[in-house]
mmCIF file of C-alpha atoms in Angstrom:
data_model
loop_
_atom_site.group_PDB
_atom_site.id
_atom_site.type_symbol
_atom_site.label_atom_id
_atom_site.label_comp_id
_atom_site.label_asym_id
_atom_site.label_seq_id
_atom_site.Cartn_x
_atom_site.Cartn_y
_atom_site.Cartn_z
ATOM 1 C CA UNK A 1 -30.191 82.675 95.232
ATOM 2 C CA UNK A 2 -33.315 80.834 96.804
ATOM 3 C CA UNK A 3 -33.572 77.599 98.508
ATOM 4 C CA UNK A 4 -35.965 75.051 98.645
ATOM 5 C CA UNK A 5 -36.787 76.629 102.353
ATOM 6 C CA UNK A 6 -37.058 80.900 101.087
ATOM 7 C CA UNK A 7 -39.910 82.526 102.192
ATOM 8 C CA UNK A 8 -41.604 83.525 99.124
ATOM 9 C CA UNK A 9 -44.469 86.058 100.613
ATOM 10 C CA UNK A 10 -43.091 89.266 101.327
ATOM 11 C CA UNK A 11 -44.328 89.823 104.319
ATOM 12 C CA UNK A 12 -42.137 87.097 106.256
ATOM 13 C CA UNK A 13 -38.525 88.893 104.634
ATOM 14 C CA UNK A 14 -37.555 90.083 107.707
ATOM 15 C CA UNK A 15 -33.548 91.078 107.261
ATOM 16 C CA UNK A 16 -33.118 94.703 105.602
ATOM 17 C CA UNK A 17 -29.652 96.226 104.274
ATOM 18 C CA UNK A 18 -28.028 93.260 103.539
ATOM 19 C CA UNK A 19 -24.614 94.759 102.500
ATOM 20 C CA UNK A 20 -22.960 91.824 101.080
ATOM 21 C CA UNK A 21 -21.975 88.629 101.745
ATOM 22 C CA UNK A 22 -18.907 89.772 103.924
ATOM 23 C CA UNK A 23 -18.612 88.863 107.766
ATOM 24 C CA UNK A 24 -18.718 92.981 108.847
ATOM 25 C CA UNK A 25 -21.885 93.552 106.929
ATOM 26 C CA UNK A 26 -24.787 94.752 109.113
ATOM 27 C CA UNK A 27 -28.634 94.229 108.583
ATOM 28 C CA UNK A 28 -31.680 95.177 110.102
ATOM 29 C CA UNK A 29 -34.597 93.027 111.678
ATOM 30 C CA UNK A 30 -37.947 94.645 109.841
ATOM 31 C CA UNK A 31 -40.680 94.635 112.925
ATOM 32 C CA UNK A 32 -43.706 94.506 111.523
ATOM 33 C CA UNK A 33 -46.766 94.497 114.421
ATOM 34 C CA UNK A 34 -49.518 93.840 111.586
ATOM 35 C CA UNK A 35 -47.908 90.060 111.117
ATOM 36 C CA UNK A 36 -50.989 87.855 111.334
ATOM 37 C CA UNK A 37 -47.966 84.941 113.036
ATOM 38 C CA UNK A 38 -45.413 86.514 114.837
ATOM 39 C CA UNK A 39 -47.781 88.710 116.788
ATOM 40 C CA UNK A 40 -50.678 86.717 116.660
ATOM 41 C CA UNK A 41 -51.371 88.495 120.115
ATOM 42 C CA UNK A 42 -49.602 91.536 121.604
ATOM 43 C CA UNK A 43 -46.361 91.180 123.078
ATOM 44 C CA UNK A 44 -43.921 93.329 125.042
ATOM 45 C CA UNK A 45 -40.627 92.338 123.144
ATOM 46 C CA UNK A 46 -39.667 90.708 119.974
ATOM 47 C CA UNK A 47 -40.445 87.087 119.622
ATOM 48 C CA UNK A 48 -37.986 84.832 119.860
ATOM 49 C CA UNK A 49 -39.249 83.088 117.089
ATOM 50 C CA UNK A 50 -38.888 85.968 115.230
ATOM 51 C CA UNK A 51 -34.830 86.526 115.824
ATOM 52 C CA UNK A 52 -34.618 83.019 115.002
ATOM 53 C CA UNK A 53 -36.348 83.555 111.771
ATOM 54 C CA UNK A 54 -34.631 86.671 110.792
ATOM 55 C CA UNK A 55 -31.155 84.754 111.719
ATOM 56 C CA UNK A 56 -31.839 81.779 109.589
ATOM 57 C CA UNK A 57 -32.499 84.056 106.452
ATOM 58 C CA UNK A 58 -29.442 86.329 107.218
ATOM 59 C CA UNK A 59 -27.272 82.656 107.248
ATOM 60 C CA UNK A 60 -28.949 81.508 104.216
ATOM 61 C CA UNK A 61 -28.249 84.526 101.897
ATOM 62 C CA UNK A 62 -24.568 83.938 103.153
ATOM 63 C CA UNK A 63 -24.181 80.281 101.162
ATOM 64 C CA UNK A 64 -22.526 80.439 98.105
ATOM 65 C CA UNK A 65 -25.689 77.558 96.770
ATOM 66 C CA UNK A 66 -28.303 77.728 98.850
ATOM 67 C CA UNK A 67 -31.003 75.777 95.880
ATOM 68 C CA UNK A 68 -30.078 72.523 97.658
ATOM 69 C CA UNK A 69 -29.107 73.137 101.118
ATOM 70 C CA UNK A 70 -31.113 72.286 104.324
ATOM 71 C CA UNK A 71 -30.189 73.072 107.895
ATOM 72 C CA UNK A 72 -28.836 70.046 109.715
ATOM 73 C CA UNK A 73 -28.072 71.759 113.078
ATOM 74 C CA UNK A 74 -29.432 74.848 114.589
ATOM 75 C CA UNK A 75 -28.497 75.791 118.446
ATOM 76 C CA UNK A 76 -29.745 79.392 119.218
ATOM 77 C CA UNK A 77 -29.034 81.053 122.441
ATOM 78 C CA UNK A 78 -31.318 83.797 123.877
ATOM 79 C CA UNK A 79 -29.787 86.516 126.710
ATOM 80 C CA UNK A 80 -31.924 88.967 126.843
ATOM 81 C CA UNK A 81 -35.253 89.867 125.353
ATOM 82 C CA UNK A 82 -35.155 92.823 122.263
ATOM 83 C CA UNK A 83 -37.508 95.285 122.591
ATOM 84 C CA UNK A 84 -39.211 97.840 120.473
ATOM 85 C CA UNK A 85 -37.194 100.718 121.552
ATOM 86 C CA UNK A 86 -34.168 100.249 119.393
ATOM 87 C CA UNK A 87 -33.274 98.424 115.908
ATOM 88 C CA UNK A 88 -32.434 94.831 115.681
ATOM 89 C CA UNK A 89 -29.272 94.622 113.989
ATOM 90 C CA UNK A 90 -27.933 90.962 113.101
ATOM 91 C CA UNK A 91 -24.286 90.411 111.956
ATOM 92 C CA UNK A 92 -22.685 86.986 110.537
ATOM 93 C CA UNK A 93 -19.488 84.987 110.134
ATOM 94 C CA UNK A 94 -18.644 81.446 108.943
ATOM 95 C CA UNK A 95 -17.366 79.475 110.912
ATOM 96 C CA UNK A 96 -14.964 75.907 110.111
ATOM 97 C CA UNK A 97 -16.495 72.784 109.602
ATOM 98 C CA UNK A 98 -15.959 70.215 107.755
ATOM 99 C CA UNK A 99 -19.410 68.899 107.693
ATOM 100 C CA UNK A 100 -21.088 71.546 105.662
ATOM 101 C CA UNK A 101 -21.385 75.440 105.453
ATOM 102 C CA UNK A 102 -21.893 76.648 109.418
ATOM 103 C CA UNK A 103 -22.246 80.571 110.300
ATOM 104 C CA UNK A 104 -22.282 82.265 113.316
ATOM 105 C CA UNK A 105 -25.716 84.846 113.369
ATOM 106 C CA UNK A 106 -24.884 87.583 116.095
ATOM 107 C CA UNK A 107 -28.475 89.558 117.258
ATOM 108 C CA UNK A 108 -27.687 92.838 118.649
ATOM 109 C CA UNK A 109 -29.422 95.495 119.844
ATOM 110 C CA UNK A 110 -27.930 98.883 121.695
ATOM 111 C CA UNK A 111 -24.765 97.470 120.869
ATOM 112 C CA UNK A 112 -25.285 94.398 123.522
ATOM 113 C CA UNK A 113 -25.593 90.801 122.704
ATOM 114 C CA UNK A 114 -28.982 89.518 122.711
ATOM 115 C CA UNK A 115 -29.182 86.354 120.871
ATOM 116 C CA UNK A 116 -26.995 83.905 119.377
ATOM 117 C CA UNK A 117 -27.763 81.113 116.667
ATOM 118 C CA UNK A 118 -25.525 78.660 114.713
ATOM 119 C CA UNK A 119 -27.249 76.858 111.910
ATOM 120 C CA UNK A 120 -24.873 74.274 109.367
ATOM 121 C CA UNK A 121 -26.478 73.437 106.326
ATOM 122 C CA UNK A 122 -26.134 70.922 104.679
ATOM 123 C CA UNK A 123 -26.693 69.016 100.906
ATOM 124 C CA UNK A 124 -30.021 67.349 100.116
ATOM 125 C CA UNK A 125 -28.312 63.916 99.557
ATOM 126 C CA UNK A 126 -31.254 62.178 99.761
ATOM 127 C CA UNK A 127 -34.859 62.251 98.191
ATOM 128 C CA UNK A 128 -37.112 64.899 100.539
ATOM 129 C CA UNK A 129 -39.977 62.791 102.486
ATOM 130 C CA UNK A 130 -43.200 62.737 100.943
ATOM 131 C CA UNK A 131 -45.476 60.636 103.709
ATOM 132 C CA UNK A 132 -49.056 60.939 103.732
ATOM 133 C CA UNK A 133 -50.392 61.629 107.247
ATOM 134 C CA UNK A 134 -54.021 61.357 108.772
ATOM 135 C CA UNK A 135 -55.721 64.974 106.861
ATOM 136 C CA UNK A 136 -58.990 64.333 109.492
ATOM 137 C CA UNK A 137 -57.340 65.601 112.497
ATOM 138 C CA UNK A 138 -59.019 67.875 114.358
ATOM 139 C CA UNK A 139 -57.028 71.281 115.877
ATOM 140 C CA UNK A 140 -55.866 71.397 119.183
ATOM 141 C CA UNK A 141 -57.742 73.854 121.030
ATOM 142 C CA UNK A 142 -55.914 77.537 119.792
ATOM 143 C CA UNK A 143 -56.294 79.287 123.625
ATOM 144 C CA UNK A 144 -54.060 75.782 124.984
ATOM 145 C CA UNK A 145 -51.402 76.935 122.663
ATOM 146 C CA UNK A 146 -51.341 80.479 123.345
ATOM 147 C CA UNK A 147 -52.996 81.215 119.939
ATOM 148 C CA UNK A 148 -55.592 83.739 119.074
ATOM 149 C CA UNK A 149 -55.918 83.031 115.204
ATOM 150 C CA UNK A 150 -56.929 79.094 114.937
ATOM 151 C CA UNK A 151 -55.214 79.430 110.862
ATOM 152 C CA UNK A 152 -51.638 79.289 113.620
ATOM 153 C CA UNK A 153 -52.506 76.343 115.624
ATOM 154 C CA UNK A 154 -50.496 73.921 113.675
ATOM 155 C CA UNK A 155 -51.267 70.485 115.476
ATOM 156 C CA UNK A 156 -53.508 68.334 116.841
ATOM 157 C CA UNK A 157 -54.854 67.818 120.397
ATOM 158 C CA UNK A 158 -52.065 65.667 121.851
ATOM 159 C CA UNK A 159 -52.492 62.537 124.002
ATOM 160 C CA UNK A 160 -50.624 60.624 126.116
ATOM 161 C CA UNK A 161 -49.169 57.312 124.204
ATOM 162 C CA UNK A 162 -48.355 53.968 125.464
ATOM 163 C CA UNK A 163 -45.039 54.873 127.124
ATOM 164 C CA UNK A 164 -47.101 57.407 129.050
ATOM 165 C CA UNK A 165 -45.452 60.780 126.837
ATOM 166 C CA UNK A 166 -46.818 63.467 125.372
ATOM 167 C CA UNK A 167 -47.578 63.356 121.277
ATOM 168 C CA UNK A 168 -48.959 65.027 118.785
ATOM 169 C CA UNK A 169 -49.394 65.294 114.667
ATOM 170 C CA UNK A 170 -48.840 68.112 112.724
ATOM 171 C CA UNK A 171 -51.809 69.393 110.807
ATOM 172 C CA UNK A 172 -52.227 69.684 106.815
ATOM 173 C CA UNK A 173 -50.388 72.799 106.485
ATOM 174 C CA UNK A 174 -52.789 75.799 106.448
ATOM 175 C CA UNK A 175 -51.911 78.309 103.731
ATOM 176 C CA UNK A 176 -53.438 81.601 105.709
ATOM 177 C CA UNK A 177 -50.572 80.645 108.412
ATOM 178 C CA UNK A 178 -48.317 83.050 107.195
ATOM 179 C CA UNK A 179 -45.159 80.567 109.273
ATOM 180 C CA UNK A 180 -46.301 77.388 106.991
ATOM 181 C CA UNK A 181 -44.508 80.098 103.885
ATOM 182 C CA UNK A 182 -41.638 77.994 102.223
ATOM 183 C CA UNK A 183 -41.070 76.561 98.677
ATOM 184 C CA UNK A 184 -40.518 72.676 98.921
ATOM 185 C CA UNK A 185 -39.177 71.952 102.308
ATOM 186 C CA UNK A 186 -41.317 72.155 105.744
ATOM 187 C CA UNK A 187 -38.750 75.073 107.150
ATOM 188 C CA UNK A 188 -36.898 74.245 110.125
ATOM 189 C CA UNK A 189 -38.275 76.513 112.425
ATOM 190 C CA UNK A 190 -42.264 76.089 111.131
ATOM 191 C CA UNK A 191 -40.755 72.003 112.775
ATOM 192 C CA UNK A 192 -39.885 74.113 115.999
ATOM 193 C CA UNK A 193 -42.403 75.857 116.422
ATOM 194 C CA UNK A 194 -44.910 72.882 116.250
ATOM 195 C CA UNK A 195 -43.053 71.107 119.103
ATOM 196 C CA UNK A 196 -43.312 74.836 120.960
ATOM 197 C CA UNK A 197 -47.177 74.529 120.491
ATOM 198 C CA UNK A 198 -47.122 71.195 122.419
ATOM 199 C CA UNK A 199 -44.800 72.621 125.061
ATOM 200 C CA UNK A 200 -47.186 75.306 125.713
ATOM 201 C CA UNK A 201 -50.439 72.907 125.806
ATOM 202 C CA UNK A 202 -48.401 70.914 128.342
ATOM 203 C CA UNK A 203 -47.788 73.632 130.363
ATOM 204 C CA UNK A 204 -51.308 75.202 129.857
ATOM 205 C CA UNK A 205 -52.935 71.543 131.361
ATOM 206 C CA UNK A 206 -50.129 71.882 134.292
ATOM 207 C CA UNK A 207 -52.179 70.994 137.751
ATOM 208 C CA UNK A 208 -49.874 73.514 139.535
ATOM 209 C CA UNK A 209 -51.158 76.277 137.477
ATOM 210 C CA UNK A 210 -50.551 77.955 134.308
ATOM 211 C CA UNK A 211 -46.663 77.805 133.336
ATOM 212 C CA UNK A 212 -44.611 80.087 131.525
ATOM 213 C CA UNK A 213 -41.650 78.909 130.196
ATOM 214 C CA UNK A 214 -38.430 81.923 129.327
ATOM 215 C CA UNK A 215 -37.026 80.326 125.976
ATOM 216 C CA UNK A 216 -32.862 80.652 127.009
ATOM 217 C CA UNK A 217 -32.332 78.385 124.270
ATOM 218 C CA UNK A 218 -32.849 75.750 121.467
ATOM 219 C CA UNK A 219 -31.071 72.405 119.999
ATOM 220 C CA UNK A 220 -32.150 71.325 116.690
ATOM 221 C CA UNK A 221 -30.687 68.894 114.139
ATOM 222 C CA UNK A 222 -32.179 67.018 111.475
ATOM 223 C CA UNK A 223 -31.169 64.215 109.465
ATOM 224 C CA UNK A 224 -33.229 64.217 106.665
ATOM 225 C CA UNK A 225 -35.445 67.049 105.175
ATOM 226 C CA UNK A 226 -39.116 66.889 104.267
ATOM 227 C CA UNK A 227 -41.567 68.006 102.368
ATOM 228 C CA UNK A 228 -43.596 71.077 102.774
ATOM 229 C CA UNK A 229 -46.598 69.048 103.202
ATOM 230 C CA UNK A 230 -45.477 65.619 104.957
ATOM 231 C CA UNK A 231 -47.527 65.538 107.898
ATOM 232 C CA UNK A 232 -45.513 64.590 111.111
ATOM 233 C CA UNK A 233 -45.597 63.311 114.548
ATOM 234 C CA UNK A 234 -43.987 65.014 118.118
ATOM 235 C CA UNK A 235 -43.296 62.815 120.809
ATOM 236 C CA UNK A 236 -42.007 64.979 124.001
ATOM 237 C CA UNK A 237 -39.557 63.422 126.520
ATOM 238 C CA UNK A 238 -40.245 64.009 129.903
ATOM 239 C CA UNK A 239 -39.394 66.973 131.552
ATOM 240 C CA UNK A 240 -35.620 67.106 133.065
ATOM 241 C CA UNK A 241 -34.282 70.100 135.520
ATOM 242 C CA UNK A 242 -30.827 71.203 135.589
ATOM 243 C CA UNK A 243 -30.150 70.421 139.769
ATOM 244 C CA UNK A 244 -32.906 72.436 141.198
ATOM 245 C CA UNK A 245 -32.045 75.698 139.216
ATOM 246 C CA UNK A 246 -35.670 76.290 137.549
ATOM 247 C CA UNK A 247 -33.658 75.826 134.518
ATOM 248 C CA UNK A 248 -35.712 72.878 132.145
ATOM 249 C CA UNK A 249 -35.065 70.963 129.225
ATOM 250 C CA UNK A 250 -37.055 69.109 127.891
ATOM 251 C CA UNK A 251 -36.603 67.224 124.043
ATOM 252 C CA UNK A 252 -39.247 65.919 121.252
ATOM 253 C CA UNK A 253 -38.297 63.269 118.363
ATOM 254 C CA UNK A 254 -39.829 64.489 115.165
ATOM 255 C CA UNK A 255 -41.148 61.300 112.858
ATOM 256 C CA UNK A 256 -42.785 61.046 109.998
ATOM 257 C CA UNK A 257 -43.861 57.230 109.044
ATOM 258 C CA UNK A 258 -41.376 55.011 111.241
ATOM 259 C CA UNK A 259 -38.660 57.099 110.601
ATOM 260 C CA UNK A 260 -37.224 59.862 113.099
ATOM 261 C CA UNK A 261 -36.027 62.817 110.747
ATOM 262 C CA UNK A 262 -35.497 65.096 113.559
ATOM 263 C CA UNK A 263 -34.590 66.035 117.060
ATOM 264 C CA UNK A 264 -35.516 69.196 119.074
ATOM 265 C CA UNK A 265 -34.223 70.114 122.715
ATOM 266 C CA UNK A 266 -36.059 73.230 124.706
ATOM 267 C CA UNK A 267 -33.988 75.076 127.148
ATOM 268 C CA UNK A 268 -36.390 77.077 129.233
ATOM 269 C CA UNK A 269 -36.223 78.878 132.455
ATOM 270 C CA UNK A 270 -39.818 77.909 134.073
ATOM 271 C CA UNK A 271 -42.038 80.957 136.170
ATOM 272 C CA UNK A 272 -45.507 79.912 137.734
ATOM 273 C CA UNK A 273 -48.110 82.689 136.546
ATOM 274 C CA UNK A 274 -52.117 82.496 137.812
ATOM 275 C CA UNK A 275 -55.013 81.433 135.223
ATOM 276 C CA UNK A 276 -56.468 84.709 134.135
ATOM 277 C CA UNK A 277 -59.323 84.790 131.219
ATOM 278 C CA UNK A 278 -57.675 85.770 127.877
ATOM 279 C CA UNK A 279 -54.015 86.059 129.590
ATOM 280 C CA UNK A 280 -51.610 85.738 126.363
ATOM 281 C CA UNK A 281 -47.596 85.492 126.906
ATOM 282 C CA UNK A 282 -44.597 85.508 124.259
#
């Protein structure tokens, strides 16, 4: 049954051989190189955005009702990196809670653990936010957010505000960005992925050099869902390191209006690259 979040163009169903509802069935991640998002420019493994996708519509064709059903919480830990030399195979269980329907998405590949990500969902017990944001923005420069296509960039050039962090608003959504895909709600992980995109332009205007940050994992909740088109704002936390370890975190409040709908934690491990004309990364 779809949700308010299903993809509806084909091109972004990504799980094959669904087998049932049961917690042994087995699927497939479908790779397809020709997506105009997920490989936007070449890469040398799967995206992680990608397992993350195909994980949250594995979990959502588990729920008994998914037509009103959002995800609350998503934490999503990455291992190792799939690559192209094997199948993708995702398994799923649910797990207890009392809070709302939670499932355990297992990513596989070779028989070894590459990925795991939790998502509970949750009712729609409140009306989905409808705010009007500023449609003049101009895009942030695509190169600063590791973009080749400009229809992916997906916010605006951010600035430092008052309290000296890092912000940004999400742009009108752009229908040739295949990611911006969902039926009523702005999708959880098209909110992700725009606080990525200002990750990525903070570590592109680095002084020490270009930084590349390892995605090892991701904390996501959100209290109330919104709509599709609702324009929002990402205002990054500073920077915190886990006692000298290269291991980073660093968090972004999600607002739309004066209210914070959402919260979104990066867990990266942080390599120093050189500037190099045209260099892309995953």
């Amino acid at each position: 049954m779809d949700s308010r979040l299903s993809r509806l163009d084909i091109r972004n169903k990504l799980v094959e051989s669904i087998g049932g509802k049961s917690e042994e069935s087995l699927s497939c991640l479908k790779i397809d190189k020709d997506h105009t998002f997920f490989f936007d420019h070449e890469h040398d493994h799967v995206p992680g955005l990608m397992l993350l996708e195909a994980s949250h519509q594995y979990a959502e064709r588990m729920l008994e009702d998914a037509t009103e059903s959002y995800v609350a919480v998503m934490e999503a830990s990455f291992f190792k990196f799939c690559l192209f030399n094997a199948p993708v195979m995702l398994s799923g269980k649910r797990l207890p809670s009392e809070e709302g329907d939670k499932f355990e998405i297992i990513v596989t590949q070779n028989g070894k653990q590459r990925a795991i990500v939790e998502f509970l969902f949750k009712k729609v017990s409140r009306p989905i936010l409808r705010i009007e944001g500023d449609k003049s923005l101009q895009p942030c420069a695509a190169a600063r957010v590791n973009k080749l296509r400009s229809e992916n960039v997906m916010i605006s050039t951010p600035v430092k505000c008052a309290s000296g962090k890092m912000m940004c608003s999400s742009l009108p959504v752009n229908t040739a960005n295949l990611f911006s895909d969902s039926r009523e709600m702005a999708h959880p992980l098209y909110l992700v992925e725009a606080f990525m995109q200002l990750q990525r332009y903070i570590n592109h205007c680095s002084e020490s050099g270009r930084l590349r940050d390892i995605l090892m994992g991701i904390s996501f909740n959100q209290q109330q869902p919104i709509d599709r088109h609702c324009m929002f704002d990402i205002v990054a936390d500073e920077l915190t390191e886990d006692f000298g370890t290269k291991h980073f975190t660093r968090g972004a409040w999600l607002k739309t209006g004066d209210i914070n709908f959402g919260r979104c934690d990066l867990h990266t491990v942080r390599l120093m690259t050189k500037h190099k004309a045209g260099e892309q990364h995953g």
